Tab-separated table of C-alpha atoms and ligand atoms in Angstrom:
chain	number	residue	atom	x	y	z
A	1	UNK	CA	0.000	0.000	0.000
A	2	UNK	CA	1.359	3.430	-0.923
A	3	UNK	CA	0.552	6.473	1.168
A	4	UNK	CA	2.131	9.850	0.640
A	5	UNK	CA	3.402	12.769	2.632
A	6	UNK	CA	4.621	16.007	1.116
A	7	UNK	CA	8.251	14.770	1.265
A	8	UNK	CA	8.121	11.003	0.891
A	9	UNK	CA	6.107	7.941	-0.109
A	10	UNK	CA	5.187	5.115	2.235
A	11	UNK	CA	5.373	1.492	1.221
A	12	UNK	CA	4.211	-0.747	4.045
A	13	UNK	CA	5.506	-4.241	4.635
A	14	UNK	CA	3.179	-7.106	3.780
A	15	UNK	CA	4.677	-9.401	6.392
A	16	UNK	CA	5.437	-7.897	9.801
A	17	UNK	CA	8.253	-9.635	11.696
A	18	UNK	CA	6.961	-8.506	15.084
A	19	UNK	CA	5.600	-11.915	16.111
A	20	UNK	CA	9.149	-13.374	15.849
A	21	UNK	CA	10.490	-11.013	18.524
A	22	UNK	CA	10.676	-11.914	22.198
A	23	UNK	CA	10.105	-8.511	23.830
A	24	UNK	CA	11.021	-9.913	27.252
A	25	UNK	CA	14.585	-10.716	26.115
A	26	UNK	CA	15.687	-7.623	24.238
A	27	UNK	CA	19.351	-7.045	23.709
A	28	UNK	CA	20.670	-3.659	22.598
A	29	UNK	CA	20.458	-3.041	18.857
A	30	UNK	CA	20.135	-6.475	17.283
A	31	UNK	CA	16.475	-6.494	16.328
A	32	UNK	CA	15.096	-4.033	13.777
A	33	UNK	CA	11.531	-2.852	13.354
A	34	UNK	CA	9.518	-3.428	10.167
A	35	UNK	CA	10.203	-0.139	8.389
A	36	UNK	CA	12.980	2.316	7.630
A	37	UNK	CA	13.243	5.746	6.071
A	38	UNK	CA	15.515	6.458	3.116
A	39	UNK	CA	16.184	9.658	1.194
A	40	UNK	CA	18.958	10.511	-1.245
A	41	UNK	CA	20.765	13.746	-1.941
A	42	UNK	CA	21.963	14.449	-5.461
A	43	UNK	CA	22.218	17.325	-7.938
A	44	UNK	CA	22.451	19.638	-4.926
A	45	UNK	CA	19.059	18.713	-3.445
A	46	UNK	CA	17.249	16.128	-1.349
A	47	UNK	CA	15.172	13.889	-3.583
A	48	UNK	CA	11.764	12.484	-2.673
A	49	UNK	CA	12.188	10.057	0.231
A	50	UNK	CA	10.551	6.765	1.069
A	51	UNK	CA	9.468	4.735	4.047
A	52	UNK	CA	9.841	1.101	3.065
A	53	UNK	CA	10.320	-2.352	4.629
A	54	UNK	CA	13.596	-2.609	6.575
A	55	UNK	CA	16.244	-4.203	4.368
A	56	UNK	CA	19.754	-4.031	2.904
A	57	UNK	CA	21.212	-1.291	0.679
A	58	UNK	CA	22.979	-2.004	-2.605
A	59	UNK	CA	26.054	0.203	-2.938
A	60	UNK	CA	29.084	0.658	-5.149
A	61	UNK	CA	32.348	-0.495	-3.540
A	62	UNK	CA	33.695	2.930	-4.521
A	63	UNK	CA	31.076	4.719	-2.340
A	64	UNK	CA	33.059	7.435	-0.604
A	65	UNK	CA	31.823	6.493	2.873
A	66	UNK	CA	33.787	3.226	2.676
A	67	UNK	CA	37.083	5.025	2.068
A	68	UNK	CA	37.074	8.409	3.739
A	69	UNK	CA	34.485	7.888	6.448
A	70	UNK	CA	32.083	10.706	5.696
A	71	UNK	CA	29.346	9.385	7.965
A	72	UNK	CA	27.327	10.782	10.870
A	73	UNK	CA	24.572	9.424	13.066
A	74	UNK	CA	22.164	10.202	15.886
A	75	UNK	CA	20.665	8.186	18.712
A	76	UNK	CA	17.293	8.920	20.252
A	77	UNK	CA	14.417	7.019	21.816
A	78	UNK	CA	10.645	6.682	21.715
A	79	UNK	CA	8.806	5.602	24.887
A	80	UNK	CA	5.384	4.324	25.747
A	81	UNK	CA	3.812	6.881	28.035
A	82	UNK	CA	1.296	5.762	30.644
A	83	UNK	CA	-1.876	5.795	28.542
A	84	UNK	CA	-0.398	3.675	25.748
A	85	UNK	CA	0.652	6.727	23.734
A	86	UNK	CA	4.103	6.956	22.205
A	87	UNK	CA	6.367	9.977	22.732
A	88	UNK	CA	9.720	11.070	21.378
A	89	UNK	CA	12.060	12.680	23.909
A	90	UNK	CA	13.389	16.106	22.810
A	91	UNK	CA	13.775	15.121	19.122
A	92	UNK	CA	14.478	18.737	18.155
A	93	UNK	CA	17.809	18.562	20.015
A	94	UNK	CA	18.879	15.494	18.029
A	95	UNK	CA	17.842	17.054	14.733
A	96	UNK	CA	19.798	20.244	15.486
A	97	UNK	CA	22.851	18.217	16.539
A	98	UNK	CA	22.614	16.032	13.431
A	99	UNK	CA	22.790	19.142	11.273
A	100	UNK	CA	25.724	20.459	13.309
A	101	UNK	CA	27.527	17.158	12.699
A	102	UNK	CA	26.606	17.376	8.988
A	103	UNK	CA	28.065	20.868	8.758
A	104	UNK	CA	31.367	19.761	10.300
A	105	UNK	CA	31.645	16.830	7.891
A	106	UNK	CA	30.749	18.871	4.754
A	107	UNK	CA	27.453	17.024	4.384
A	108	UNK	CA	24.082	18.584	3.484
A	109	UNK	CA	21.747	19.456	6.350
A	110	UNK	CA	18.355	17.746	6.536
A	111	UNK	CA	15.507	20.290	6.782
A	112	UNK	CA	14.070	20.129	10.316
A	113	UNK	CA	10.421	19.813	9.294
A	114	UNK	CA	11.217	16.980	6.894
A	115	UNK	CA	13.344	15.168	9.499
A	116	UNK	CA	10.596	15.524	12.116
A	117	UNK	CA	7.881	14.296	9.761
A	118	UNK	CA	9.976	11.280	8.730
A	119	UNK	CA	10.570	10.409	12.410
A	120	UNK	CA	6.929	10.842	13.382
A	121	UNK	CA	5.580	8.781	10.458
A	122	UNK	CA	8.125	6.010	10.963
A	123	UNK	CA	7.488	5.734	14.708
A	124	UNK	CA	3.738	5.874	14.158
A	125	UNK	CA	3.905	3.119	11.545
A	126	UNK	CA	5.965	0.879	13.859
A	127	UNK	CA	4.426	1.949	17.177
A	128	UNK	CA	3.647	-1.649	18.113
A	129	UNK	CA	7.439	-2.093	18.231
A	130	UNK	CA	7.768	0.358	21.141
A	131	UNK	CA	8.252	-1.909	24.160
A	132	UNK	CA	6.328	-1.053	27.306
A	133	UNK	CA	8.286	-2.570	30.177
A	134	UNK	CA	10.411	-0.533	32.583
A	135	UNK	CA	13.904	-0.574	31.072
A	136	UNK	CA	12.889	-0.865	27.425
A	137	UNK	CA	12.258	1.616	24.647
A	138	UNK	CA	12.477	2.008	20.871
A	139	UNK	CA	15.964	3.203	19.922
A	140	UNK	CA	15.994	5.332	16.771
A	141	UNK	CA	19.086	5.577	14.612
A	142	UNK	CA	19.140	8.333	11.965
A	143	UNK	CA	22.339	8.426	9.911
A	144	UNK	CA	23.867	9.855	6.748
A	145	UNK	CA	26.572	8.432	4.482
A	146	UNK	CA	28.529	9.651	1.442
A	147	UNK	CA	27.465	7.620	-1.607
A	148	UNK	CA	29.391	9.103	-4.535
A	149	UNK	CA	31.322	6.399	-6.459
A	150	UNK	CA	34.591	8.270	-6.598
A	151	UNK	CA	38.035	7.471	-5.266
A	152	UNK	CA	39.510	10.983	-5.042
A	153	UNK	CA	39.519	12.723	-1.673
A	154	UNK	CA	36.901	15.470	-1.514
A	155	UNK	CA	33.418	15.880	-0.069
A	156	UNK	CA	30.930	13.576	-1.762
A	157	UNK	CA	28.244	15.074	-3.975
A	158	UNK	CA	25.748	12.309	-3.208
A	159	UNK	CA	24.441	11.160	0.176
A	160	UNK	CA	21.920	8.807	1.650
A	161	UNK	CA	19.970	9.753	4.789
A	162	UNK	CA	18.242	6.916	6.549
A	163	UNK	CA	16.460	6.119	9.804
A	164	UNK	CA	15.901	2.688	11.280
A	165	UNK	CA	14.717	1.592	14.712
A	166	UNK	CA	15.415	-1.132	17.282
A	167	UNK	CA	13.324	-2.184	20.266
A	168	UNK	CA	15.922	-2.287	23.064
A	169	UNK	CA	16.390	-3.399	26.653
A	170	UNK	CA	18.989	-2.009	29.086
A	171	UNK	CA	22.383	-1.087	27.555
A	172	UNK	CA	24.684	-1.780	30.478
A	173	UNK	CA	23.489	-4.134	33.128
A	174	UNK	CA	24.489	-2.595	36.432
A	175	UNK	CA	27.495	-0.446	37.308
A	176	UNK	CA	30.665	0.019	35.305
A	177	UNK	CA	34.363	0.151	36.182
A	178	UNK	CA	36.274	2.772	34.234
A	179	UNK	CA	39.921	3.459	33.520
A	180	UNK	CA	41.257	7.001	33.254
A	181	UNK	CA	42.878	7.173	29.800
A	182	UNK	CA	46.260	8.938	29.968
A	183	UNK	CA	47.672	8.098	26.546
A	184	UNK	CA	45.033	7.821	23.830
A	185	UNK	CA	42.658	10.608	22.861
A	186	UNK	CA	39.016	10.542	21.775
A	187	UNK	CA	38.867	14.114	20.525
A	188	UNK	CA	41.270	16.973	19.938
A	189	UNK	CA	40.738	20.742	19.947
A	190	UNK	CA	39.826	21.734	16.409
A	191	UNK	CA	38.785	18.147	15.638
A	192	UNK	CA	35.435	16.406	15.245
A	193	UNK	CA	34.718	15.345	18.826
A	194	UNK	CA	31.567	17.446	19.147
A	195	UNK	CA	30.054	15.767	16.076
A	196	UNK	CA	28.530	12.287	16.058
A	197	UNK	CA	30.921	11.410	13.240
A	198	UNK	CA	31.466	7.679	12.670
A	199	UNK	CA	35.274	7.927	12.667
A	200	UNK	CA	35.329	9.193	16.261
A	201	UNK	CA	33.967	5.845	17.399
A	202	UNK	CA	36.269	3.762	15.187
A	203	UNK	CA	39.252	5.559	16.727
A	204	UNK	CA	38.046	4.885	20.256
A	205	UNK	CA	37.769	1.103	19.839
A	206	UNK	CA	41.440	0.240	20.304
A	207	UNK	CA	42.042	2.110	23.577
A	208	UNK	CA	38.681	0.735	24.822
A	209	UNK	CA	39.799	-2.775	23.946
A	210	UNK	CA	43.040	-2.294	25.898
A	211	UNK	CA	41.028	-1.123	28.905
A	212	UNK	CA	38.753	-4.174	28.684
A	213	UNK	CA	41.792	-6.430	28.591
A	214	UNK	CA	42.807	-4.819	31.886
A	215	UNK	CA	39.392	-5.669	33.331
A	216	UNK	CA	37.613	-2.325	32.927
A	217	UNK	CA	34.284	-1.791	31.174
A	218	UNK	CA	35.124	1.516	29.548
A	219	UNK	CA	37.322	4.609	29.575
A	220	UNK	CA	37.206	7.956	31.275
A	221	UNK	CA	38.653	10.146	28.529
A	222	UNK	CA	40.958	13.023	29.417
A	223	UNK	CA	41.884	16.092	27.381
A	224	UNK	CA	44.226	15.627	24.404
A	225	UNK	CA	46.891	18.089	25.560
A	226	UNK	CA	47.546	17.376	29.252
A	227	UNK	CA	45.657	14.064	29.682
A	228	UNK	CA	44.669	15.592	33.007
A	229	UNK	CA	41.150	17.025	32.649
A	230	UNK	CA	38.136	14.753	32.445
A	231	UNK	CA	36.139	14.897	29.242
A	232	UNK	CA	33.717	12.009	28.750
A	233	UNK	CA	32.961	8.518	29.956
A	234	UNK	CA	33.008	6.082	27.019
A	235	UNK	CA	30.331	7.419	24.691
A	236	UNK	CA	28.541	9.201	27.513
A	237	UNK	CA	28.951	12.558	29.202
A	238	UNK	CA	30.591	12.330	32.621
A	239	UNK	CA	29.180	13.599	35.925
A	240	UNK	CA	30.391	13.519	39.505
A	241	UNK	CA	28.970	14.356	42.913
A	242	UNK	CA	31.620	16.172	44.938
A	243	UNK	CA	30.663	17.531	48.371
A	244	UNK	CA	26.989	17.396	47.385
A	245	UNK	CA	27.588	19.367	44.172
A	246	UNK	CA	26.869	17.879	40.730
A	247	UNK	CA	30.016	18.561	38.704
A	248	UNK	CA	30.263	18.119	34.930
A	249	UNK	CA	32.776	19.443	32.390
A	250	UNK	CA	31.551	22.113	29.972
A	251	UNK	CA	30.800	20.971	26.424
A	252	UNK	CA	33.326	22.138	23.835
A	253	UNK	CA	34.693	20.981	20.492
A	254	UNK	CA	36.031	17.890	22.294
A	255	UNK	CA	32.981	17.116	24.459
A	256	UNK	CA	29.775	16.129	22.739
A	257	UNK	CA	26.677	18.080	23.753
A	258	UNK	CA	24.476	15.306	25.123
A	259	UNK	CA	20.696	15.638	25.280
A	260	UNK	CA	20.749	13.505	28.436
A	261	UNK	CA	23.455	15.726	29.971
A	262	UNK	CA	21.398	18.845	29.287
A	263	UNK	CA	18.247	17.208	30.694
A	264	UNK	CA	19.981	15.899	33.828
A	265	UNK	CA	21.526	19.307	34.587
A	266	UNK	CA	18.126	20.980	34.167
A	267	UNK	CA	16.431	18.427	36.447
A	268	UNK	CA	19.170	18.813	39.093
A	269	UNK	CA	18.560	22.570	39.071
A	270	UNK	CA	14.792	21.967	39.350
A	271	UNK	CA	15.475	19.764	42.402
A	272	UNK	CA	17.722	22.446	43.998
A	273	UNK	CA	20.799	20.266	43.654
A	274	UNK	CA	23.805	22.594	43.259
A	275	UNK	CA	25.454	22.248	39.833
A	276	UNK	CA	28.925	23.304	38.716
A	277	UNK	CA	29.922	23.166	35.054
A	278	UNK	CA	33.696	23.294	35.281
A	279	UNK	CA	36.964	21.557	34.603
A	280	UNK	CA	37.735	18.576	36.792
A	281	UNK	CA	41.332	17.401	36.983
A	282	UNK	CA	42.474	13.866	37.691
A	283	UNK	CA	44.433	15.289	40.635
A	284	UNK	CA	41.219	16.648	42.170
A	285	UNK	CA	39.339	13.440	41.337
A	286	UNK	CA	42.002	11.251	42.945
A	287	UNK	CA	42.194	13.256	46.155
A	288	UNK	CA	38.381	13.449	46.278
A	289	UNK	CA	38.139	9.674	45.953
A	290	UNK	CA	40.779	9.241	48.665
A	291	UNK	CA	39.107	11.654	51.076
A	292	UNK	CA	35.564	10.449	50.302
A	293	UNK	CA	34.465	13.847	48.930
A	294	UNK	CA	33.688	12.270	45.562
A	295	UNK	CA	30.595	10.278	46.445
A	296	UNK	CA	29.259	9.484	42.999
A	297	UNK	CA	30.412	9.227	39.404
A	298	UNK	CA	28.210	8.360	36.451
A	299	UNK	CA	27.873	8.501	32.692
A	300	UNK	CA	24.790	9.965	31.018
A	301	UNK	CA	23.572	9.258	27.482
A	302	UNK	CA	20.512	8.156	25.524
A	303	UNK	CA	21.519	4.518	25.116
A	304	UNK	CA	22.262	3.797	28.788
A	305	UNK	CA	20.483	6.827	30.407
A	306	UNK	CA	22.448	7.038	33.688
A	307	UNK	CA	25.134	4.474	34.377
A	308	UNK	CA	26.744	4.542	37.826
A	309	UNK	CA	30.518	4.147	37.930
A	310	UNK	CA	31.517	1.916	40.836
A	311	UNK	CA	35.283	2.020	40.441
A	312	UNK	CA	37.807	4.359	38.780
A	313	UNK	CA	41.298	3.221	37.795
A	314	UNK	CA	43.858	6.030	37.908
A	315	UNK	CA	47.442	5.211	36.882
A	316	UNK	CA	47.090	1.581	37.964
A	317	UNK	CA	45.282	2.163	41.280
A	318	UNK	CA	41.567	1.365	41.520
A	319	UNK	CA	39.442	3.670	43.641
A	320	UNK	CA	35.954	2.555	44.662
A	321	UNK	CA	33.199	5.173	44.372
A	322	UNK	CA	31.353	5.336	47.691
A	323	UNK	CA	27.687	5.723	46.743
A	324	UNK	CA	27.550	3.878	43.431
A	325	UNK	CA	24.943	1.437	44.747
A	326	UNK	CA	22.954	3.725	46.986
A	327	UNK	CA	19.222	3.896	46.205
A	328	UNK	CA	19.135	7.510	47.440
A	329	UNK	CA	22.121	8.618	45.400
A	330	UNK	CA	21.776	11.791	43.365
A	331	UNK	CA	22.286	9.695	40.222
A	332	UNK	CA	19.336	7.493	41.116
A	333	UNK	CA	17.145	10.462	42.075
A	334	UNK	CA	17.868	12.085	38.700
A	335	UNK	CA	17.333	8.797	36.850
A	336	UNK	CA	13.922	8.263	38.458
A	337	UNK	CA	12.927	11.819	37.568
A	338	UNK	CA	14.153	11.649	33.970
A	339	UNK	CA	12.784	8.185	33.358
A	340	UNK	CA	9.492	9.147	35.018
A	341	UNK	CA	9.100	12.098	32.645
A	342	UNK	CA	9.959	10.057	29.565
A	343	UNK	CA	7.458	7.364	30.484
A	344	UNK	CA	4.675	9.794	31.353
A	345	UNK	CA	4.785	8.999	35.089
A	346	UNK	CA	6.091	12.391	36.244
A	347	UNK	CA	5.059	15.846	35.172
A	348	UNK	CA	6.885	17.045	32.054
A	349	UNK	CA	7.374	20.674	33.173
A	350	UNK	CA	9.704	21.484	30.308
A	351	UNK	CA	7.561	20.062	27.494
A	352	UNK	CA	10.267	17.571	26.497
A	353	UNK	CA	7.965	14.760	25.367
A	354	UNK	CA	6.646	15.078	21.840
A	355	UNK	CA	3.649	12.732	21.464
A	356	UNK	CA	3.382	10.991	18.090
B	1	PLP	C1	25.860	10.432	21.848
B	1	PLP	C2	26.987	10.771	22.752
B	1	PLP	C3	26.790	11.270	24.057
B	1	PLP	C4	25.441	11.345	24.712
B	1	PLP	O1	24.531	12.161	24.045
B	1	PLP	P1	22.969	11.940	24.296
B	1	PLP	O2	22.345	12.985	23.431
B	1	PLP	O3	22.725	12.168	25.724
B	1	PLP	O4	22.663	10.565	23.880
B	1	PLP	C5	27.894	11.651	24.779
B	1	PLP	N1	29.140	11.531	24.284
B	1	PLP	C6	29.377	11.045	23.047
B	1	PLP	C7	30.768	10.955	22.563
B	1	PLP	C8	28.305	10.647	22.253
B	1	PLP	O5	28.524	10.141	21.045
């Protein structure tokens, strides 16, 4: 059946795969919903897009994305709110960030209204794929790749923009142990760290693998110049509770501007929790862990929401984080608030939920 919108056509699947999915045993990102969105850019303009059954692309081996890595992505979620409705959480922030990433990578921006309509139609079409139990949601992955068949190095003239979706369970199960990275760098001043550019993640795999071999779950990245100031935790923004104050580094060209980070800071302010956006050195972190002033550490991001850090390895010494497991930790208070809003159980004072 073909339906139309002003920007794209809709071709529905004739055979839904939903009955093959065990929604009680969802992993992260292995199961894909019935439909995807696809739109191509050529001759200097976005062409008419399409929602169609989820399936593979056919591409030239010379497609520029395979060689020079011109690729960006986003990650956002749809939730079932109390009355069975489905809401997107702050999608406008993801759309704006996607276009900021596109600009940095010399890729065309996607008009906001078109992006929003594609998201809304796709989620609406596959709304039965939005899981309803406590830790689950529908993860949405918009992305753009360079598709010109050309082997010279320059910005591609053709692109594909696509969105697909995965019903997901929890990302990390429980707390994580992190290692402070003193040698490798995720992002450099003047680089692409603020963009969700594919290459940033490829470059982070090797140092992360080394950390896992040492028994850690992920890295606490430090700045590229001194390897002394904390930047991010894996692919999440980093937060600490020091003397009752929520401390988080400022976003910059090396620290990605997380939607979860922004939301958590706003909720902390709403709850009268003091917040400081400032640099945090490893020296301060170490002495705070030794003295017990650093009571909590956690990563915040869409995939994992809030992940408590239970142990931090600094130059070969592991420091436990005191309140990682406490039910009345600030991290847990903020998680309950944020999760409550996203699932329609707490009042959405800021108008963050966009019902589909
Ligand atoms: C996506 C991402 C985050 C978290 O951003 P959210 O919008 O909260 O999901 C943080 N750091 C990096 C490097 C990221 O890629």
